[in-house]
XYZ file of C-alpha atoms in Angstrom:
731
model
C 24.930 165.735 75.946
C 25.752 166.401 72.467
C 22.078 166.606 71.568
C 19.311 167.426 74.052
C 16.302 165.652 74.226
C 14.234 168.368 72.698
C 16.559 168.005 69.539
C 16.479 164.462 69.932
C 12.573 164.489 69.271
C 12.383 167.495 66.715
C 14.849 165.390 64.595
C 12.347 162.556 64.286
C 14.267 159.898 65.981
C 11.192 159.428 68.170
C 8.394 161.155 66.639
C 4.985 162.600 68.189
C 4.480 163.674 71.734
C 5.013 161.685 74.883
C 7.503 160.690 77.373
C 10.954 160.207 76.204
C 13.609 158.741 78.426
C 17.282 158.033 77.518
C 18.890 154.666 78.910
C 22.362 154.517 79.477
C 23.667 150.863 78.980
C 26.737 149.140 80.779
C 28.434 145.956 80.749
C 32.181 144.679 80.116
C 31.826 145.141 76.120
C 30.864 148.810 76.500
C 33.456 149.484 79.260
C 36.136 148.086 76.912
C 34.909 150.055 74.249
C 35.095 153.150 76.483
C 38.421 152.401 77.520
C 39.656 152.411 73.626
C 38.318 155.787 73.386
C 40.320 156.938 76.454
C 39.897 159.589 79.312
C 39.835 162.496 76.364
C 37.349 160.887 74.047
C 34.203 160.678 76.142
C 31.067 159.290 74.280
C 29.340 162.026 72.465
C 26.026 161.238 74.041
C 25.362 159.757 77.294
C 22.537 157.464 76.304
C 22.431 154.212 74.191
C 18.705 153.540 74.051
C 15.402 155.411 74.270
C 12.148 154.924 75.592
C 8.951 156.712 73.986
C 5.760 156.496 75.894
C 3.140 157.541 73.502
C -0.337 159.015 74.358
C -1.808 156.127 73.035
C -0.248 153.976 75.774
C 2.005 152.319 73.518
C 5.660 152.109 74.285
C 8.469 152.356 71.783
C 11.801 151.107 72.538
C 14.678 152.181 70.420
C 17.901 150.120 70.855
C 21.002 149.862 68.815
C 21.190 146.036 68.812
C 20.885 143.872 65.713
C 18.342 141.136 65.566
C 19.712 137.979 63.773
C 17.895 135.302 65.241
C 18.649 135.675 68.934
C 15.307 137.044 69.602
C 16.643 139.990 71.457
C 13.597 142.186 70.219
C 11.494 139.959 72.492
C 13.587 139.792 75.105
C 14.144 143.523 75.600
C 10.637 144.240 75.351
C 10.038 141.889 78.206
C 12.595 143.527 80.450
C 10.961 146.868 79.904
C 7.297 145.466 79.954
C 8.155 143.958 83.690
C 9.273 146.966 85.368
C 7.191 149.510 83.571
C 4.108 147.531 84.674
C 2.754 147.404 81.131
C 1.383 144.547 79.181
C 4.135 142.940 76.858
C 2.162 143.481 73.588
C 2.011 147.376 74.064
C 6.198 147.430 73.918
C 7.546 147.427 70.562
C 11.266 147.410 69.736
C 12.883 149.509 66.753
C 16.024 149.195 65.391
C 18.145 152.314 66.228
C 19.388 154.554 63.119
C 22.972 154.433 62.801
C 23.924 157.611 64.643
C 27.103 157.180 66.814
C 26.193 160.756 68.026
C 23.049 159.425 69.602
C 23.869 155.724 70.002
C 27.405 155.149 71.058
C 27.472 151.420 71.103
C 25.973 149.871 68.140
C 27.715 146.519 67.891
C 25.945 143.385 68.613
C 28.254 140.578 69.546
C 30.036 138.550 72.426
C 26.536 137.200 73.558
C 25.968 140.476 75.289
C 22.797 141.963 74.410
C 20.712 140.782 77.218
C 23.794 140.954 79.777
C 24.373 144.714 78.800
C 20.690 145.763 78.471
C 18.932 143.980 81.749
C 19.531 146.345 84.529
C 19.392 149.598 82.584
C 16.157 148.496 80.997
C 14.781 147.502 84.238
C 15.915 150.996 85.836
C 14.224 152.733 82.658
C 10.912 150.811 82.870
C 10.732 151.415 86.724
C 11.335 155.136 85.874
C 8.222 155.118 83.399
C 6.203 153.360 86.396
C 7.131 155.822 89.100
C 6.721 159.072 86.871
C 3.153 157.761 86.144
C 2.527 156.997 89.507
C 3.844 160.408 90.584
C 1.685 162.147 87.865
C -1.394 160.465 89.116
C -0.850 161.466 92.695
C -0.469 165.034 91.731
C -3.354 164.947 89.400
C -5.553 163.452 92.485
C -3.730 165.640 95.164
C -3.352 162.112 96.865
C -0.005 160.646 98.634
C 1.735 158.720 95.954
C 2.286 155.846 98.364
C -1.395 155.318 97.944
C -1.256 154.841 94.316
C 0.222 151.696 92.436
C 0.588 150.835 88.778
C -0.722 147.533 87.242
C -1.061 147.054 83.008
C -0.337 150.627 82.330
C -3.017 152.002 84.569
C -2.434 153.804 87.958
C -4.857 153.111 90.731
C -5.810 155.078 94.048
C -6.541 152.347 96.210
C -8.791 154.373 98.674
C -11.059 156.154 96.155
C -10.844 153.388 93.498
C -9.543 156.066 90.724
C -7.885 154.840 87.785
C -5.894 156.738 85.147
C -4.131 155.263 82.098
C -0.452 155.727 81.222
C -1.975 157.557 77.935
C -3.897 159.943 80.187
C -0.934 160.578 82.401
C 1.926 160.852 79.840
C 1.581 164.523 79.068
C 2.136 165.243 83.023
C 4.584 162.699 83.490
C 6.856 164.114 80.561
C 7.087 167.450 82.697
C 8.202 165.815 85.904
C 11.954 165.916 86.989
C 13.743 162.111 86.198
C 14.373 160.078 89.551
C 17.939 158.956 89.789
C 18.002 155.732 87.684
C 20.399 154.328 90.431
C 17.982 154.683 93.181
C 14.526 154.239 91.406
C 12.768 151.227 93.045
C 12.881 147.856 91.247
C 10.234 145.074 91.633
C 11.269 142.040 93.669
C 12.106 139.541 91.599
C 9.613 136.870 93.261
C 6.857 139.343 91.706
C 7.980 139.052 88.164
C 5.038 138.388 85.637
C 7.007 138.522 82.400
C 10.558 138.181 83.189
C 11.398 134.413 83.497
C 8.271 133.236 81.641
C 7.848 131.821 78.431
C 6.811 134.447 75.759
C 6.481 133.723 71.959
C 9.063 135.629 69.933
C 7.578 138.767 68.034
C 9.628 138.262 64.825
C 8.051 134.612 64.394
C 4.847 135.632 62.522
C 6.749 138.175 59.941
C 9.173 135.328 59.248
C 6.501 132.780 58.656
C 4.485 134.845 56.387
C 7.302 136.275 54.496
C 6.702 139.843 55.512
C 10.306 140.170 57.338
C 12.844 141.911 55.552
C 16.348 140.446 55.387
C 19.282 141.914 53.577
C 18.360 139.695 50.258
C 14.964 141.144 50.159
C 15.696 144.728 49.983
C 14.331 146.195 47.055
C 14.754 149.978 46.073
C 13.864 151.791 42.674
C 16.232 151.461 39.765
C 18.386 148.828 41.854
C 21.058 146.826 40.074
C 22.666 143.674 41.236
C 26.355 142.816 41.299
C 28.629 139.723 42.152
C 32.385 139.679 42.448
C 34.978 137.192 40.819
C 37.584 136.809 43.478
C 40.891 134.916 43.267
C 40.472 131.717 44.847
C 43.932 132.118 46.582
C 44.010 134.377 49.586
C 45.972 137.617 48.584
C 45.862 136.773 44.782
C 44.555 139.195 42.221
C 43.466 139.250 38.459
C 46.435 139.549 36.253
C 44.075 139.865 32.921
C 40.708 139.274 32.205
C 38.489 139.314 29.048
C 34.701 140.874 29.588
C 33.394 140.514 26.158
C 31.689 137.050 26.853
C 30.256 138.309 29.961
C 29.068 141.665 28.617
C 27.110 139.393 25.674
C 24.905 137.777 28.394
C 21.445 139.676 28.172
C 21.034 141.848 31.073
C 24.508 142.265 32.004
C 25.251 146.157 32.375
C 28.820 146.394 33.150
C 31.951 144.509 33.784
C 35.161 146.327 35.856
C 37.718 145.351 38.304
C 37.833 146.716 41.860
C 41.269 146.461 43.911
C 41.936 145.053 47.053
C 41.667 146.933 50.106
C 43.867 146.461 53.187
C 43.261 147.320 56.717
C 40.011 146.823 58.641
C 38.175 146.821 55.431
C 40.418 144.021 54.104
C 38.633 143.009 50.634
C 40.014 140.701 48.267
C 39.603 142.846 45.168
C 38.365 141.061 41.901
C 36.321 141.676 38.939
C 32.643 142.801 39.078
C 29.612 141.880 37.167
C 26.705 144.353 37.358
C 23.257 143.127 35.933
C 19.498 143.310 36.048
C 19.259 140.423 38.437
C 21.567 138.411 40.713
C 21.300 135.572 38.512
C 21.996 137.210 35.339
C 25.279 138.861 37.189
C 26.050 135.264 38.131
C 25.709 134.083 34.645
C 28.010 136.973 33.345
C 30.581 135.861 35.930
C 30.540 132.289 34.778
C 31.231 133.587 31.359
C 34.167 135.800 32.405
C 37.969 134.627 31.210
C 40.099 135.584 34.047
C 43.983 134.838 34.325
C 44.990 134.852 38.199
C 48.064 135.877 39.884
C 47.754 133.591 42.570
C 50.419 135.658 45.018
C 52.504 134.517 47.632
C 49.986 132.422 49.488
C 49.705 129.993 46.426
C 52.004 127.478 48.515
C 49.911 127.329 51.666
C 48.185 124.091 52.601
C 46.357 122.459 55.455
C 49.050 120.051 55.935
C 51.814 122.636 56.171
C 49.512 124.528 58.548
C 49.182 121.516 60.663
C 52.828 120.914 60.915
C 53.615 124.583 61.799
C 51.011 124.385 64.488
C 52.149 121.279 66.226
C 55.827 122.503 66.067
C 54.908 125.814 67.803
C 52.701 123.842 70.455
C 55.840 121.992 71.501
C 58.107 124.859 72.065
C 58.302 127.463 74.848
C 55.956 130.519 74.312
C 54.455 133.733 75.724
C 53.780 132.676 79.298
C 50.159 133.673 80.408
C 49.851 131.867 83.661
C 52.511 130.276 85.844
C 51.406 128.748 89.472
C 53.859 126.859 91.468
C 56.437 124.969 89.717
C 55.280 122.818 86.780
C 58.656 121.606 85.838
C 59.817 120.277 88.907
C 56.449 118.290 89.391
C 56.665 116.924 86.100
C 60.037 115.789 86.234
C 59.552 113.738 89.500
C 57.992 110.366 90.054
C 54.147 111.534 89.519
C 52.105 109.657 86.742
C 52.305 111.752 83.647
C 49.817 112.186 81.024
C 50.427 113.797 77.591
C 48.149 114.688 74.491
C 48.106 116.974 71.660
C 44.632 118.377 70.589
C 43.876 119.836 67.027
C 41.376 122.003 65.724
C 40.857 123.039 62.068
C 39.801 126.253 60.411
C 35.943 126.575 60.441
C 33.657 128.892 58.299
C 30.767 130.602 59.655
C 28.511 129.214 57.243
C 25.296 131.427 57.851
C 22.283 130.423 55.829
C 22.134 133.885 54.251
C 25.296 134.499 52.425
C 26.889 137.855 52.693
C 24.853 140.825 50.949
C 24.298 144.743 51.054
C 22.773 147.154 49.212
C 24.373 150.813 48.689
C 23.198 153.690 46.937
C 26.070 156.168 46.354
C 24.571 159.736 45.329
C 27.849 161.691 45.261
C 27.607 163.822 48.419
C 25.869 161.196 50.554
C 24.804 157.655 50.495
C 22.166 155.138 51.659
C 22.807 151.601 53.046
C 20.710 148.316 53.697
C 22.859 145.974 55.638
C 22.375 142.762 57.618
C 25.035 143.560 59.890
C 26.297 143.298 63.547
C 28.125 146.562 63.223
C 26.236 149.144 61.586
C 28.708 152.024 62.523
C 31.642 150.097 61.083
C 29.610 149.838 57.744
C 28.876 153.647 58.186
C 32.557 154.186 58.435
C 33.663 151.880 55.683
C 31.382 153.151 53.237
C 32.012 156.796 54.145
C 35.996 156.180 53.637
C 35.499 154.426 50.355
C 33.169 157.060 48.940
C 35.049 159.905 50.339
C 32.478 161.592 52.461
C 31.818 162.340 56.010
C 30.473 159.612 58.176
C 27.348 161.634 58.953
C 26.486 161.398 55.202
C 25.984 157.665 55.240
C 22.741 156.361 56.150
C 22.601 152.694 57.268
C 19.329 150.706 57.683
C 20.152 147.596 59.769
C 17.908 144.688 58.407
C 17.184 141.311 59.884
C 19.935 138.465 59.481
C 19.673 135.083 58.374
C 22.471 134.011 60.958
C 25.644 135.691 61.618
C 27.897 134.056 64.266
C 30.518 136.807 64.047
C 30.696 136.966 60.348
C 28.480 139.875 59.921
C 30.856 142.131 62.059
C 33.308 142.241 59.167
C 33.658 145.509 56.933
C 34.653 143.225 53.486
C 31.330 143.151 51.854
C 30.367 146.663 52.579
C 33.604 148.189 51.440
C 33.184 146.084 48.114
C 29.736 147.303 47.750
C 30.613 151.036 48.369
C 33.504 150.516 45.404
C 30.951 149.212 43.170
C 28.411 151.644 43.886
C 30.594 154.569 43.494
C 31.171 153.558 39.899
C 27.554 152.486 39.046
C 25.860 155.435 40.397
C 22.700 153.797 41.056
C 21.495 151.558 44.100
C 23.436 148.188 43.864
C 22.865 144.909 45.721
C 26.047 143.195 46.078
C 25.343 139.257 46.599
C 27.842 136.690 47.654
C 27.141 133.127 46.337
C 27.297 130.351 48.916
C 30.698 129.293 47.059
C 31.859 133.299 47.572
C 30.848 132.793 51.368
C 32.652 129.522 51.721
C 35.714 130.407 50.205
C 36.219 134.218 51.230
C 35.276 133.982 55.005
C 37.177 135.049 57.899
C 37.586 131.816 59.426
C 37.940 130.277 63.095
C 41.597 129.870 63.595
C 43.281 126.549 63.625
C 44.618 125.462 66.729
C 46.845 122.933 68.226
C 47.245 122.197 72.096
C 50.009 120.557 73.983
C 48.778 119.164 77.120
C 51.011 117.904 79.687
C 49.589 116.603 83.300
C 50.487 114.620 86.209
C 48.591 113.012 89.259
C 49.978 111.965 92.450
C 49.368 108.432 94.168
C 46.112 109.344 95.799
C 44.782 110.366 92.317
C 44.895 114.231 92.680
C 46.287 116.009 89.764
C 49.598 117.943 90.796
C 50.659 119.607 87.726
C 48.872 121.090 84.280
C 50.890 122.324 81.468
C 49.134 123.746 78.629
C 50.890 125.207 75.330
C 48.424 126.693 72.810
C 49.481 127.492 69.332
C 46.907 129.032 66.975
C 46.644 131.061 63.684
C 45.313 134.030 65.771
C 42.717 136.382 65.077
C 44.914 139.415 66.351
C 47.841 137.707 64.276
C 45.991 138.549 61.165
C 44.676 142.089 61.991
C 47.483 143.183 64.222
C 50.494 140.831 63.913
C 52.902 143.178 65.879
C 50.820 142.786 68.998
C 50.949 139.915 71.235
C 47.832 137.727 70.800
C 48.089 135.583 73.830
C 45.406 137.180 75.957
C 43.027 137.007 73.077
C 43.435 133.517 72.064
C 43.614 132.037 75.750
C 40.166 132.816 77.202
C 38.980 129.954 79.080
C 42.418 128.272 79.145
C 43.748 131.223 81.346
C 40.808 130.816 83.718
C 41.156 127.034 83.894
C 39.058 126.411 87.155
C 40.433 123.151 88.414
C 42.208 123.330 91.902
C 45.636 122.154 90.629
C 48.573 123.445 92.432
C 51.071 123.907 89.624
C 49.579 125.439 86.339
C 51.261 126.991 83.566
C 49.997 128.421 80.180
C 52.096 129.346 77.126
C 50.975 130.689 73.838
C 52.579 130.690 70.197
C 50.931 132.120 67.244
C 51.450 130.577 63.760
C 51.605 132.599 60.676
C 49.115 132.150 58.030
C 47.623 133.942 54.973
C 44.044 132.819 55.651
C 41.771 135.510 56.903
C 40.536 134.834 60.710
C 38.028 136.248 62.891
C 35.485 135.915 65.359
C 33.452 132.365 65.182
C 30.787 131.517 67.464
C 32.259 131.480 71.032
C 35.593 132.563 69.634
C 38.582 131.229 71.465
C 36.361 129.191 73.742
C 35.612 126.933 71.077
C 38.875 125.388 70.707
C 40.038 125.851 74.440
C 37.074 124.467 75.941
C 37.701 121.284 73.936
C 41.297 121.173 74.998
C 40.721 121.712 78.804
C 37.526 119.613 79.138
C 39.140 116.613 77.243
C 42.279 116.705 79.093
C 40.631 116.992 82.658
C 38.817 113.605 81.544
C 42.206 112.208 80.509
C 43.770 112.983 84.137
C 40.535 111.588 85.507
C 41.127 108.413 83.855
C 44.816 108.349 84.684
C 43.732 108.740 88.318
C 41.259 106.093 88.075
C 38.413 108.370 89.211
C 34.918 108.870 87.929
C 34.945 111.994 85.699
C 32.063 113.773 87.632
C 33.370 113.258 91.100
C 37.041 114.067 89.725
C 35.621 117.394 88.612
C 33.738 117.977 91.670
C 36.931 117.252 93.882
C 38.597 119.857 91.955
C 35.679 122.678 91.932
C 35.584 123.671 95.556
C 35.121 127.338 96.186
C 37.359 128.783 98.957
C 35.342 130.458 101.767
C 36.878 133.682 100.926
C 36.776 133.549 97.299
C 35.730 136.626 95.286
C 35.951 137.070 91.393
C 38.972 139.008 90.148
C 37.217 139.883 86.944
C 34.109 139.318 84.854
C 36.241 136.209 83.398
C 37.007 134.660 86.458
C 35.110 131.534 87.286
C 32.672 131.120 90.057
C 33.481 127.449 91.120
C 30.086 126.826 93.131
C 28.100 127.918 90.020
C 30.088 125.490 87.721
C 29.900 122.764 90.204
C 26.124 123.239 90.260
C 25.357 122.754 86.646
C 27.948 119.686 86.593
C 25.911 117.949 89.277
C 22.540 119.155 87.460
C 23.776 117.730 84.064
C 25.116 114.478 85.857
C 21.634 113.946 87.863
C 19.290 114.510 84.831
C 21.528 112.441 82.350
C 21.341 109.507 84.993
C 25.023 109.392 85.475
C 26.342 106.418 86.916
C 23.622 104.297 85.649
C 24.909 101.400 83.810
C 24.789 101.144 80.101
C 24.965 98.304 77.771
C 28.326 97.550 76.013
C 29.467 99.846 73.261
C 27.460 102.771 75.058
C 29.002 105.552 77.233
C 28.422 108.831 78.728
C 30.582 111.704 78.687
C 30.509 115.133 80.451
C 32.283 118.563 80.123
C 31.151 121.836 81.884
C 32.558 125.324 81.090
C 32.021 128.893 81.757
C 31.912 131.652 78.905
C 30.317 134.978 78.223
C 29.122 135.144 81.877
C 27.253 131.750 81.490
C 27.676 128.290 83.136
C 27.063 125.111 81.179
C 27.480 121.512 81.580
C 26.770 118.853 79.155
C 26.465 115.056 78.806
C 26.613 113.267 75.794
C 25.622 109.732 75.451
C 26.740 107.636 72.657
C 26.845 104.369 71.093
C 30.016 102.991 69.263
C 29.761 100.441 66.796
C 33.078 99.461 64.641
C 34.418 102.659 63.291
C 31.008 104.502 63.694
C 29.084 106.119 66.307
C 25.711 107.636 67.107
C 25.035 110.283 69.535
C 21.896 109.040 71.417
C 21.297 111.811 73.586
C 22.332 115.252 74.884
C 21.589 116.619 78.280
C 22.606 120.361 79.118
C 22.383 122.218 82.187
C 22.396 125.934 82.116
C 22.901 128.643 84.536
C 22.809 131.891 82.790
C 22.107 134.289 85.676
C 18.436 135.648 85.635
C 16.527 134.082 82.895
C 14.442 136.587 80.809
C 12.749 134.146 78.313
C 13.151 130.660 79.169
C 12.125 129.591 75.358
C 14.826 131.765 74.071
C 17.239 130.079 76.314
C 16.251 126.700 75.438
C 16.327 127.552 71.623
C 19.716 129.185 71.705
C 21.123 126.139 73.781
C 20.085 123.958 71.145
C 21.207 125.869 68.558
C 24.587 126.330 69.766
C 25.005 122.688 70.391
C 23.820 121.653 66.837
C 26.434 124.319 65.327
C 29.073 122.851 67.929
C 28.081 119.124 66.803
C 28.555 120.359 63.042
C 32.199 121.465 63.772
C 32.942 118.416 65.998
C 31.513 115.552 63.749
C 31.645 116.925 59.983
C 32.985 120.274 59.298
C 36.453 121.371 58.319
C 38.065 123.742 56.069
C 41.167 122.712 54.440
C 43.593 124.718 52.287
C 45.207 123.596 49.086
C 47.521 125.672 47.051
C 46.508 128.705 48.964
C 42.609 128.180 48.426
C 39.860 126.875 50.161
C 38.815 123.445 48.882
C 35.205 123.126 50.309
C 32.964 125.276 48.348
C 29.456 124.395 49.195
C 27.401 122.389 51.716
C 28.033 119.123 50.128
C 31.778 119.616 51.334
C 30.846 121.556 54.437
C 27.771 119.622 55.702
C 25.993 120.743 58.589
C 24.281 118.490 61.016
C 21.015 117.461 59.383
C 17.584 117.096 61.112
C 17.742 113.301 60.954
C 21.193 113.219 62.516
C 20.474 115.621 65.295
C 20.180 113.750 68.739
C 17.453 114.438 71.133
C 18.615 117.465 73.323
C 17.156 118.000 77.021
C 17.878 121.595 78.539
C 17.716 121.940 82.132
C 17.517 125.643 83.413
C 18.625 126.822 86.911
C 16.722 129.444 88.580
C 19.330 132.197 89.374
C 19.305 135.689 90.866
C 22.745 136.529 89.467
C 22.752 139.243 86.687
C 22.036 137.371 83.401
C 24.854 136.031 81.398
C 25.093 135.528 77.735
C 23.296 132.927 75.768
C 24.275 133.038 72.044
C 27.786 131.203 72.366
C 28.076 129.599 75.750
C 26.426 126.378 75.068
C 29.105 125.504 72.173
C 32.558 124.858 73.893
C 31.168 121.966 76.027
C 29.651 119.853 73.250
C 32.873 118.473 71.506
C 34.584 117.278 74.566
C 31.390 115.821 76.189
C 31.232 113.769 72.826
C 34.857 112.933 72.872
C 34.828 111.778 76.490
C 31.505 109.837 75.818
C 33.333 107.825 72.919
C 36.212 107.078 75.081
C 33.772 105.637 77.814
C 32.174 103.700 75.089
C 35.083 102.406 73.318
C 38.450 103.337 75.291
C 39.510 105.434 72.127
C 40.681 109.035 72.620
C 39.565 111.474 69.810
C 41.944 114.569 70.191
C 41.464 115.726 66.526
C 38.366 117.731 65.094
C 36.341 116.614 63.254
C 36.349 113.244 64.630
C 37.267 110.152 63.028
C 37.011 106.915 64.817
C 39.296 103.900 64.379
C 37.564 100.596 64.003
C 36.785 98.856 67.298
C 36.832 95.171 67.712
């Protein structure tokens, strides 16, 4: 350990007397981060979270995970309360300070917060319980087997003596810690908190307005800033006149900041600093700027689409090659061919990007709604020319994130501005800034070829994927295929001849992680095309999938991304049952289904639609969920509903288009999310599972677009292969 427990307490991370336990988290995301450090760069501290049992009996969990609407502060407290045998309301969760020397894993993403924390926090809670029982048994001089813990009280059954955790905490703190790998855990049949609905702890503060989001931050002497950025990606200000902007009452300063390359990737621009955000915006409106639009000014969505189509129809990086696809496709089998296209997508979080930075010369303080506080810390330190340790980052609540708040562009801009201003400054992006200078979900094109034999079994699957890849933007020299092909590479259906190839397409448009990342477009292609093969075979889409989702007797997962066919088949069957699959519908109505595994969870979704002319209406969505052990069913339901609505917005309405190197959509009038009156009824059916928890923020999204497309085909005979959907008139 780089820092001892005693030092940890003394330094004030956990204040006051009590029992302190360090928790080592685990999981695929953390293991990947460890692999990046390499064998010679171990984590500076072996613990990622800390539990402090206070003499009052209250328990404080300090954890390095950001709350961005997913309810993680509730879920983590539930896990700890269950095994510690304490009342849920006695556990509070506190955001860890940005100290990579104490918390090596500060990022929140990949739907991993529950996955990574579930078992470590169970063991930590059990450690608290066992230490309290041991302390009580020693105090009473009785065998510990005669003692049991319940609701933060240890009871000696024979003598009826009782002691609260608060009474025992001092003695427990002096005991040796049990091996966390061997500490006894509760039987899940006895869970009283885990798996039961619990209201989210952050709701009251969000209702009464006391919750602090990034835009709510106020510190003494704070100023406000906005930036005028070139509309064209890669462009810059050739000349600007600041006089009219400075004439706006309340405007303090106007100056230019340069673009910053690398992992910060800022666009640069002209900054207006003022006494309020509104004044700064009015000052920006008054600026006179001549832009140098740069090399990307000729880029357009039409050109991007043509490039992607061409790339999807030529040989690429081979990522999977089972059997002999070419031989099967060249014989007399019945062939199916399709091209699926998906546009750029913006994150469009309800709270636009913002951050507050106070640069004080030798140190700095930051208030950031961020998924990656350590990246914010490194970025601000680099811009200001100080060490990381001199930058204190406070992570606030976030009004949505979806991957956008993992980026370092807005912290870098704010640090540039704060360095010049010399006072606390809050940088605020307008909705227009947010929409036109995002890091977008890649555009993609999928060329699909398949074949079915005379008995209706698929015998070939050839998938060529092209995209404006994320890695291609950040690291263009490194092959991007594995990063772009998740879900397509693990295509689960038992087809003997399978090939997957990938081709990148160059673009100046910035790209990064969007909700469910590559699964959002691969899920659409895979689950739409398997439906097309079912139609070519003359088979029911559910029965066709079930026929191809048979788990071999000796099946064993090769890695965390491999698909458990039995679990995928189970949610498929549950969704079909709950949606009345097979029950006749009136003319013009149809059902479509899609099933998909991502982020450790299994989803199947059925859409029921009505088609009338060139219009269609989604009447009903039925979702079946297997996310492993459920912590909070209400959270699982709400995240399922939220991801489905987010996915429907992309499938039905949203598209970022580029003209002359710039984004055409500037606000929600051109990038319209699903409204309340447009949202269909959503039924969520949860499976009871003893598997380890899977992710929940993202996995409900990939199946929704193909489910709707397949339903429209069932209702009208039309195949919709391009997002957002546009239906041709039906007679």
